[in-house]
mmCIF file of C-alpha atoms in Angstrom:
data_model
loop_
_atom_site.group_PDB
_atom_site.id
_atom_site.type_symbol
_atom_site.label_atom_id
_atom_site.label_comp_id
_atom_site.label_asym_id
_atom_site.label_seq_id
_atom_site.Cartn_x
_atom_site.Cartn_y
_atom_site.Cartn_z
ATOM 1 C CA UNK R 174 137.706 73.927 101.911
ATOM 2 C CA UNK R 175 139.622 75.821 99.259
ATOM 3 C CA UNK R 176 141.319 78.950 100.549
ATOM 4 C CA UNK R 177 142.036 81.850 98.186
ATOM 5 C CA UNK R 178 144.626 84.516 98.880
ATOM 6 C CA UNK R 179 143.108 88.003 99.202
ATOM 7 C CA UNK R 180 146.020 89.629 97.397
ATOM 8 C CA UNK R 181 145.314 88.090 93.983
ATOM 9 C CA UNK R 182 142.693 85.334 94.083
ATOM 10 C CA UNK R 183 142.556 84.926 90.286
ATOM 11 C CA UNK R 184 146.243 84.052 89.925
ATOM 12 C CA UNK R 185 146.299 81.934 93.072
ATOM 13 C CA UNK R 186 143.431 79.741 91.971
ATOM 14 C CA UNK R 187 144.182 79.713 88.250
ATOM 15 C CA UNK R 188 140.690 80.735 87.076
ATOM 16 C CA UNK R 189 138.928 84.031 86.416
ATOM 17 C CA UNK R 190 137.097 85.713 89.241
ATOM 18 C CA UNK R 191 134.040 87.921 89.443
ATOM 19 C CA UNK R 192 133.861 91.625 90.115
ATOM 20 C CA UNK R 193 132.302 92.681 93.412
ATOM 21 C CA UNK R 194 129.092 93.632 91.617
ATOM 22 C CA UNK R 195 128.914 90.297 89.775
ATOM 23 C CA UNK R 196 129.635 88.323 92.945
ATOM 24 C CA UNK R 197 126.946 90.280 94.775
ATOM 25 C CA UNK R 198 124.370 89.530 92.091
ATOM 26 C CA UNK R 199 125.238 85.816 92.092
ATOM 27 C CA UNK R 200 125.066 85.647 95.891
ATOM 28 C CA UNK R 201 121.688 87.417 95.988
ATOM 29 C CA UNK R 202 120.210 85.000 93.447
ATOM 30 C CA UNK R 203 121.622 81.989 95.283
ATOM 31 C CA UNK R 204 120.275 83.253 98.605
ATOM 32 C CA UNK R 205 116.814 84.010 97.216
ATOM 33 C CA UNK R 206 116.634 80.471 95.837
ATOM 34 C CA UNK R 207 117.889 78.953 99.087
ATOM 35 C CA UNK R 208 115.339 80.915 101.140
ATOM 36 C CA UNK R 209 112.439 79.853 98.932
ATOM 37 C CA UNK R 210 113.541 76.215 98.834
ATOM 38 C CA UNK R 211 113.889 76.125 102.614
ATOM 39 C CA UNK R 212 110.291 77.291 103.116
ATOM 40 C CA UNK R 213 108.258 76.301 100.024
ATOM 41 C CA UNK R 214 104.804 77.841 99.917
ATOM 42 C CA UNK R 215 105.325 80.157 102.899
ATOM 43 C CA UNK R 216 107.946 82.739 101.866
ATOM 44 C CA UNK R 217 108.401 85.168 98.989
ATOM 45 C CA UNK R 218 111.581 87.100 98.208
ATOM 46 C CA UNK R 219 111.338 90.556 96.638
ATOM 47 C CA UNK R 220 114.170 92.342 94.849
ATOM 48 C CA UNK R 221 114.435 96.153 94.899
ATOM 49 C CA UNK R 222 113.809 97.929 91.614
ATOM 50 C CA UNK R 223 116.532 100.425 92.554
ATOM 51 C CA UNK R 224 119.437 99.747 94.938
ATOM 52 C CA UNK R 225 119.108 102.040 97.945
ATOM 53 C CA UNK R 226 121.072 99.884 100.374
ATOM 54 C CA UNK R 227 119.102 96.659 100.707
ATOM 55 C CA UNK R 228 119.327 93.636 98.400
ATOM 56 C CA UNK R 229 116.489 91.251 99.351
ATOM 57 C CA UNK R 230 113.145 91.323 101.153
ATOM 58 C CA UNK R 231 112.053 87.905 102.487
ATOM 59 C CA UNK R 232 108.327 88.076 103.280
ATOM 60 C CA UNK R 233 105.866 85.666 104.804
ATOM 61 C CA UNK R 234 103.298 84.990 102.089
ATOM 62 C CA UNK R 235 99.874 86.657 102.595
ATOM 63 C CA UNK R 236 101.343 89.055 105.162
ATOM 64 C CA UNK R 237 103.548 92.155 105.210
ATOM 65 C CA UNK R 238 106.010 90.497 107.592
ATOM 66 C CA UNK R 239 108.966 91.488 105.442
ATOM 67 C CA UNK R 240 112.566 91.980 106.502
ATOM 68 C CA UNK R 241 115.141 93.991 104.533
ATOM 69 C CA UNK R 242 118.422 92.200 103.972
ATOM 70 C CA UNK R 243 121.833 93.519 102.991
ATOM 71 C CA UNK R 244 124.035 90.822 101.457
ATOM 72 C CA UNK R 245 127.811 91.013 101.740
ATOM 73 C CA UNK R 246 129.395 88.025 100.032
ATOM 74 C CA UNK R 247 133.031 87.006 99.794
ATOM 75 C CA UNK R 248 134.624 84.668 97.242
ATOM 76 C CA UNK R 249 137.812 84.010 99.230
ATOM 77 C CA UNK R 250 138.980 83.584 102.807
ATOM 78 C CA UNK R 251 142.131 84.755 104.556
ATOM 79 C CA UNK R 252 145.025 82.247 104.686
ATOM 80 C CA UNK R 253 143.924 80.988 108.107
ATOM 81 C CA UNK R 254 140.308 80.558 106.951
ATOM 82 C CA UNK R 255 139.022 83.821 108.374
ATOM 83 C CA UNK R 256 136.059 85.454 106.612
ATOM 84 C CA UNK R 257 136.412 89.229 106.362
ATOM 85 C CA UNK R 258 133.906 91.644 104.859
ATOM 86 C CA UNK R 259 133.603 95.394 104.870
ATOM 87 C CA UNK R 260 130.173 97.026 104.797
ATOM 88 C CA UNK R 261 130.436 100.543 103.430
ATOM 89 C CA UNK R 262 127.111 101.858 104.705
ATOM 90 C CA UNK R 263 124.172 100.372 106.527
ATOM 91 C CA UNK R 264 120.684 101.626 107.343
ATOM 92 C CA UNK R 265 119.919 100.961 110.993
ATOM 93 C CA UNK R 266 116.577 99.242 110.364
ATOM 94 C CA UNK R 267 115.721 97.364 113.589
ATOM 95 C CA UNK R 268 113.911 94.680 111.554
ATOM 96 C CA UNK R 269 116.693 94.205 109.015
ATOM 97 C CA UNK R 270 119.454 91.629 108.637
ATOM 98 C CA UNK R 271 122.965 91.386 107.275
ATOM 99 C CA UNK R 272 123.626 88.091 105.459
ATOM 100 C CA UNK R 273 127.273 87.134 104.996
ATOM 101 C CA UNK R 274 127.727 84.161 102.650
ATOM 102 C CA UNK R 275 130.929 82.617 101.344
ATOM 103 C CA UNK R 276 130.583 81.903 97.599
ATOM 104 C CA UNK R 277 133.800 80.261 96.382
ATOM 105 C CA UNK R 278 134.828 79.549 92.787
ATOM 106 C CA UNK R 279 134.793 77.704 90.498
ATOM 107 C CA UNK R 280 131.136 76.727 91.073
ATOM 108 C CA UNK R 281 130.087 79.925 92.893
ATOM 109 C CA UNK R 282 127.698 78.010 95.139
ATOM 110 C CA UNK R 283 126.818 79.026 98.686
ATOM 111 C CA UNK R 284 128.979 77.528 101.399
ATOM 112 C CA UNK R 285 127.178 75.190 103.782
ATOM 113 C CA UNK R 286 127.040 77.905 106.459
ATOM 114 C CA UNK R 287 126.540 81.653 106.541
ATOM 115 C CA UNK R 288 125.864 84.422 109.040
ATOM 116 C CA UNK R 289 122.344 85.899 109.370
ATOM 117 C CA UNK R 290 122.767 88.790 111.809
ATOM 118 C CA UNK R 291 120.088 91.277 112.926
ATOM 119 C CA UNK R 292 121.254 94.768 112.035
ATOM 120 C CA UNK R 293 121.209 96.019 115.670
ATOM 121 C CA UNK R 294 123.455 93.098 116.663
ATOM 122 C CA UNK R 295 125.722 93.607 113.660
ATOM 123 C CA UNK R 296 126.262 97.242 114.633
ATOM 124 C CA UNK R 297 127.338 96.114 118.099
ATOM 125 C CA UNK R 298 129.818 93.439 117.039
ATOM 126 C CA UNK R 299 131.343 94.847 113.841
ATOM 127 C CA UNK R 300 134.353 97.149 114.039
ATOM 128 C CA UNK R 301 134.056 100.685 112.728
ATOM 129 C CA UNK R 302 136.082 101.022 109.551
ATOM 130 C CA UNK R 303 136.123 104.536 108.092
ATOM 131 C CA UNK R 304 132.523 105.403 107.290
ATOM 132 C CA UNK R 305 131.489 101.742 107.417
ATOM 133 C CA UNK R 306 132.066 98.512 109.299
ATOM 134 C CA UNK R 307 134.418 95.552 109.212
ATOM 135 C CA UNK R 308 133.180 92.054 110.070
ATOM 136 C CA UNK R 309 135.309 88.975 110.647
ATOM 137 C CA UNK R 310 134.516 85.443 111.707
ATOM 138 C CA UNK R 311 135.145 81.745 111.090
ATOM 139 C CA UNK R 312 132.651 79.474 109.375
ATOM 140 C CA UNK R 313 133.750 76.551 111.557
ATOM 141 C CA UNK R 314 133.028 78.581 114.733
ATOM 142 C CA UNK R 315 136.491 77.692 115.983
ATOM 143 C CA UNK R 316 136.478 80.374 118.696
ATOM 144 C CA UNK R 317 133.772 79.447 121.171
ATOM 145 C CA UNK R 318 133.626 82.940 122.640
ATOM 146 C CA UNK R 319 132.991 84.745 119.352
ATOM 147 C CA UNK R 320 129.751 86.751 119.405
ATOM 148 C CA UNK R 321 129.242 86.009 115.696
ATOM 149 C CA UNK R 322 128.916 82.249 116.262
ATOM 150 C CA UNK R 323 125.340 82.527 117.543
ATOM 151 C CA UNK R 324 124.276 83.825 114.136
ATOM 152 C CA UNK R 325 125.859 81.057 112.064
ATOM 153 C CA UNK R 326 123.139 79.047 110.292
ATOM 154 C CA UNK R 327 123.069 76.133 107.874
ATOM 155 C CA UNK R 328 122.340 77.292 104.336
ATOM 156 C CA UNK R 329 119.953 74.391 103.731
ATOM 157 C CA UNK R 330 118.007 75.138 106.943
ATOM 158 C CA UNK R 331 117.405 78.875 106.633
ATOM 159 C CA UNK R 332 113.713 78.515 107.432
ATOM 160 C CA UNK R 333 114.195 76.719 110.756
ATOM 161 C CA UNK R 334 117.425 78.338 111.918
ATOM 162 C CA UNK R 335 116.742 81.909 110.778
ATOM 163 C CA UNK R 336 113.246 82.823 109.537
ATOM 164 C CA UNK R 337 111.287 80.941 112.193
ATOM 165 C CA UNK R 338 113.341 82.661 114.896
ATOM 166 C CA UNK R 339 112.340 86.140 113.716
ATOM 167 C CA UNK R 340 109.810 87.551 116.216
ATOM 168 C CA UNK R 341 106.304 87.310 114.773
ATOM 169 C CA UNK R 342 107.289 85.290 111.702
ATOM 170 C CA UNK R 343 105.360 82.188 112.794
ATOM 171 C CA UNK R 344 102.165 83.971 113.806
ATOM 172 C CA UNK R 345 99.140 82.486 112.022
ATOM 173 C CA UNK R 346 98.229 83.852 108.612
ATOM 174 C CA UNK R 347 94.653 85.073 108.852
ATOM 175 C CA UNK R 348 92.385 84.573 105.860
ATOM 176 C CA UNK R 349 90.403 87.568 104.620
ATOM 177 C CA UNK R 350 86.628 87.420 104.659
ATOM 178 C CA UNK R 351 84.586 87.303 101.482
ATOM 179 C CA UNK R 352 81.941 89.954 100.882
ATOM 180 C CA UNK R 353 78.414 89.374 102.066
ATOM 181 C CA UNK R 354 76.021 87.900 99.530
ATOM 182 C CA UNK R 355 75.722 84.928 97.184
ATOM 183 C CA UNK R 356 78.873 83.601 95.577
ATOM 184 C CA UNK R 357 77.793 84.381 92.008
ATOM 185 C CA UNK R 358 79.610 82.906 89.014
ATOM 186 C CA UNK R 359 81.120 85.939 87.220
ATOM 187 C CA UNK R 360 83.735 85.859 84.430
ATOM 188 C CA UNK R 361 87.017 87.668 84.932
ATOM 189 C CA UNK R 362 87.062 91.301 83.721
ATOM 190 C CA UNK R 363 88.549 91.754 80.254
ATOM 191 C CA UNK R 364 90.981 94.373 81.648
ATOM 192 C CA UNK R 365 93.385 91.618 82.696
ATOM 193 C CA UNK R 366 94.952 92.074 79.245
ATOM 194 C CA UNK R 367 96.640 95.248 80.505
ATOM 195 C CA UNK R 368 99.124 93.107 82.419
ATOM 196 C CA UNK R 369 101.913 95.101 84.083
ATOM 197 C CA UNK R 370 101.210 98.381 82.284
ATOM 198 C CA UNK R 371 99.787 100.105 85.349
ATOM 199 C CA UNK R 372 102.379 98.564 87.692
ATOM 200 C CA UNK R 373 105.259 100.063 85.718
ATOM 201 C CA UNK R 374 103.587 103.443 85.385
ATOM 202 C CA UNK R 375 102.816 103.645 89.102
ATOM 203 C CA UNK R 376 106.311 102.424 90.047
ATOM 204 C CA UNK R 377 107.878 105.289 88.089
ATOM 205 C CA UNK R 378 105.690 107.835 89.884
ATOM 206 C CA UNK R 379 106.435 106.295 93.281
ATOM 207 C CA UNK R 380 110.180 106.510 92.588
ATOM 208 C CA UNK R 381 109.793 110.159 91.646
ATOM 209 C CA UNK R 382 107.758 110.901 94.785
ATOM 210 C CA UNK R 383 109.900 108.880 97.193
ATOM 211 C CA UNK R 384 113.343 109.593 95.707
ATOM 212 C CA UNK R 385 116.091 108.138 97.943
ATOM 213 C CA UNK R 386 113.732 107.629 100.902
ATOM 214 C CA UNK R 387 111.563 104.758 99.668
ATOM 215 C CA UNK R 388 112.627 101.368 98.306
ATOM 216 C CA UNK R 389 110.317 99.666 95.804
ATOM 217 C CA UNK R 390 110.689 95.898 95.627
ATOM 218 C CA UNK R 391 108.934 93.219 93.613
ATOM 219 C CA UNK R 392 108.732 89.431 93.681
ATOM 220 C CA UNK R 393 110.163 87.925 90.498
ATOM 221 C CA UNK R 394 107.303 85.455 90.587
ATOM 222 C CA UNK R 395 104.139 86.780 92.218
ATOM 223 C CA UNK R 396 102.775 84.258 94.707
ATOM 224 C CA UNK R 397 100.060 86.345 96.388
ATOM 225 C CA UNK R 398 98.271 89.645 95.830
ATOM 226 C CA UNK R 399 101.219 91.971 96.551
ATOM 227 C CA UNK R 400 102.427 93.662 93.356
ATOM 228 C CA UNK R 401 104.819 96.145 94.974
ATOM 229 C CA UNK R 402 106.499 96.149 98.374
ATOM 230 C CA UNK R 403 107.494 99.580 99.721
ATOM 231 C CA UNK R 404 110.084 100.254 102.430
ATOM 232 C CA UNK R 405 110.342 103.724 103.986
ATOM 233 C CA UNK R 406 113.990 104.304 104.930
ATOM 234 C CA UNK R 407 113.063 107.145 107.291
ATOM 235 C CA UNK R 408 110.584 105.267 109.492
ATOM 236 C CA UNK R 409 111.530 101.707 108.416
ATOM 237 C CA UNK R 410 107.835 100.947 107.851
ATOM 238 C CA UNK R 411 106.831 98.361 105.246
ATOM 239 C CA UNK R 412 103.808 98.763 102.968
ATOM 240 C CA UNK R 413 102.295 96.832 100.088
ATOM 241 C CA UNK R 414 100.235 97.583 97.000
ATOM 242 C CA UNK R 415 97.796 95.520 94.969
ATOM 243 C CA UNK R 416 97.543 97.195 91.549
ATOM 244 C CA UNK R 417 94.716 96.730 89.053
ATOM 245 C CA UNK R 418 94.701 98.496 85.679
ATOM 246 C CA UNK R 419 91.065 98.439 84.586
ATOM 247 C CA UNK R 420 89.460 99.387 81.289
ATOM 248 C CA UNK R 421 86.063 101.053 81.017
ATOM 249 C CA UNK R 422 83.339 99.031 79.358
ATOM 250 C CA UNK R 423 80.837 100.458 76.864
ATOM 251 C CA UNK R 424 78.655 101.731 79.716
ATOM 252 C CA UNK R 425 81.508 103.588 81.452
ATOM 253 C CA UNK R 426 81.843 100.962 84.188
ATOM 254 C CA UNK R 427 85.169 100.065 85.808
ATOM 255 C CA UNK R 428 85.588 96.416 86.791
ATOM 256 C CA UNK R 429 88.264 94.577 88.729
ATOM 257 C CA UNK R 430 88.645 91.215 90.421
ATOM 258 C CA UNK R 431 90.857 90.086 93.295
ATOM 259 C CA UNK R 432 91.387 86.396 94.032
ATOM 260 C CA UNK R 433 90.367 85.415 97.549
ATOM 261 C CA UNK R 434 93.064 82.748 97.905
ATOM 262 C CA UNK R 435 95.931 85.256 97.508
ATOM 263 C CA UNK R 436 94.407 88.292 99.249
ATOM 264 C CA UNK R 437 94.849 89.391 102.870
ATOM 265 C CA UNK R 438 94.037 92.384 105.030
ATOM 266 C CA UNK R 439 96.702 94.559 106.620
ATOM 267 C CA UNK R 440 96.659 98.227 107.725
ATOM 268 C CA UNK R 441 99.587 98.906 105.372
ATOM 269 C CA UNK R 442 98.187 97.059 102.356
ATOM 270 C CA UNK R 443 96.301 99.162 99.797
ATOM 271 C CA UNK R 444 94.557 98.313 96.535
ATOM 272 C CA UNK R 445 95.163 100.791 93.699
ATOM 273 C CA UNK R 446 92.653 100.923 90.840
ATOM 274 C CA UNK R 447 93.886 102.665 87.678
ATOM 275 C CA UNK R 448 91.052 103.205 85.147
ATOM 276 C CA UNK R 449 92.490 103.179 81.640
ATOM 277 C CA UNK R 450 90.945 104.653 78.490
ATOM 278 C CA UNK R 451 90.873 102.977 75.076
ATOM 279 C CA UNK R 452 93.889 104.968 73.851
ATOM 280 C CA UNK R 453 96.056 103.789 76.769
ATOM 281 C CA UNK R 454 95.819 107.041 78.729
ATOM 282 C CA UNK R 455 94.783 106.897 82.365
ATOM 283 C CA UNK R 456 91.623 108.544 83.603
ATOM 284 C CA UNK R 457 92.004 111.726 85.646
ATOM 285 C CA UNK R 458 90.899 109.870 88.792
ATOM 286 C CA UNK R 459 92.486 106.819 90.407
ATOM 287 C CA UNK R 460 91.500 104.977 93.592
ATOM 288 C CA UNK R 461 93.491 103.974 96.676
ATOM 289 C CA UNK R 462 91.496 101.532 98.809
ATOM 290 C CA UNK R 463 92.609 100.159 102.201
ATOM 291 C CA UNK R 464 92.616 96.369 102.056
ATOM 292 C CA UNK R 465 90.140 96.205 104.962
ATOM 293 C CA UNK R 466 87.553 98.022 102.815
ATOM 294 C CA UNK R 467 87.718 95.662 99.840
ATOM 295 C CA UNK R 468 85.035 93.255 101.148
ATOM 296 C CA UNK R 469 82.621 96.171 101.611
ATOM 297 C CA UNK R 470 83.024 97.700 98.120
ATOM 298 C CA UNK R 471 82.970 94.385 96.249
ATOM 299 C CA UNK R 472 80.729 91.351 96.027
ATOM 300 C CA UNK R 473 81.603 87.704 96.453
ATOM 301 C CA UNK R 474 82.014 86.000 93.103
ATOM 302 C CA UNK R 475 83.386 82.878 91.531
ATOM 303 C CA UNK R 476 85.193 82.371 88.238
ATOM 304 C CA UNK R 477 85.070 78.683 87.294
ATOM 305 C CA UNK R 478 85.091 77.793 90.970
ATOM 306 C CA UNK R 479 87.831 80.269 91.925
ATOM 307 C CA UNK R 480 86.364 82.561 94.638
ATOM 308 C CA UNK R 481 87.173 86.241 94.623
ATOM 309 C CA UNK R 482 86.143 89.848 95.170
ATOM 310 C CA UNK R 483 84.348 91.383 92.181
ATOM 311 C CA UNK R 484 84.416 95.180 91.956
ATOM 312 C CA UNK R 485 82.245 97.233 89.628
ATOM 313 C CA UNK R 486 81.482 100.961 89.705
ATOM 314 C CA UNK R 487 80.591 103.889 87.444
ATOM 315 C CA UNK R 488 83.081 106.698 86.880
ATOM 316 C CA UNK R 489 80.765 109.452 85.613
ATOM 317 C CA UNK R 490 78.941 110.224 87.756
ATOM 318 C CA UNK R 491 81.224 108.601 90.310
ATOM 319 C CA UNK R 492 79.616 105.922 92.446
ATOM 320 C CA UNK R 493 79.110 107.150 96.005
ATOM 321 C CA UNK R 494 80.850 104.121 97.545
ATOM 322 C CA UNK R 495 84.099 105.022 95.722
ATOM 323 C CA UNK R 496 84.294 108.719 96.608
ATOM 324 C CA UNK R 497 86.342 108.225 99.815
ATOM 325 C CA UNK R 498 89.063 106.454 97.812
ATOM 326 C CA UNK R 499 89.333 108.801 94.805
ATOM 327 C CA UNK R 500 92.599 110.701 94.220
ATOM 328 C CA UNK R 501 93.828 112.769 91.246
ATOM 329 C CA UNK R 502 95.881 110.480 89.025
ATOM 330 C CA UNK R 503 98.607 113.131 88.673
ATOM 331 C CA UNK R 504 99.153 112.926 92.459
ATOM 332 C CA UNK R 505 98.801 109.176 92.768
ATOM 333 C CA UNK R 506 102.436 108.458 93.679
ATOM 334 C CA UNK R 507 102.542 111.078 96.431
ATOM 335 C CA UNK R 508 99.049 110.109 97.664
ATOM 336 C CA UNK R 509 100.031 106.458 98.011
ATOM 337 C CA UNK R 510 103.130 107.318 100.057
ATOM 338 C CA UNK R 511 101.164 109.681 102.278
ATOM 339 C CA UNK R 512 98.541 107.053 103.041
ATOM 340 C CA UNK R 513 101.083 104.314 103.614
ATOM 341 C CA UNK R 514 103.622 106.139 105.748
ATOM 342 C CA UNK R 515 102.191 109.436 106.996
ATOM 343 C CA UNK R 516 98.667 108.473 108.042
#
């Protein structure tokens, strides 16, 4: 194992280094890839849209079992091989983790082992250092009595040695139920062309409403119905949003469709419907629907054999079934946060 001197690692090794911010970004990308490769088809990794203290959110697919992670990487070790890292600030989320990888040059790949430490345990074992914490340990676990050794895991076995040991992670994923009625063949609504327009608009309003108290995170590649993951830094609750931007057809009807195979029901998962006018402006009324109510306000449908939930309702006059979910669009960001974290 190459050892770099902390005083001037660039000169000692004879190659350019990375700034702390660059190293952090590389380490986060490497870790996200390693997590997904270790558990293909069962885990998603969301990245925050704005850094409020956490770097990654591993989540069990089709659930809201998500865990905030702060990554503190190092590109060099002390002369005796000791890994040292200072953590400037840390939210005390009882479900969160600190990941401490060694990412040495010149290839900047993850070392074969890293520490995955629950935040409550990290706070116990790390030394206070000014306003933050100082962690030290050895990747070869040379001191048998070190408390950090129990959290050393193999980088290529993150699923078995870390994720599967998280309480509740391995609980069965329960499939949602399709609406009652015949599974009618219905084409997808034309409003799919809006893409991420509504997601970006809603994200900006959520940031304004939540300020420094709510993290918004998003999977780089969406693998289930969750468009936005929300993390309340006051209560440490996790919520999720499914966002559909829907146009009005010639008869003033709003339509949306949710795939059955990627959908699930959770008390903290909500579906947001944003009706959009022809000129790109949003209608005065939006809809925030608890995931458990989706089967009752939609009908079972199939699009070329792909089962899903088909929603269709009139805006003016508003369909009675949608009245409980209607909110003023200008208050949508605040309304979503209230329903997710204050209800």
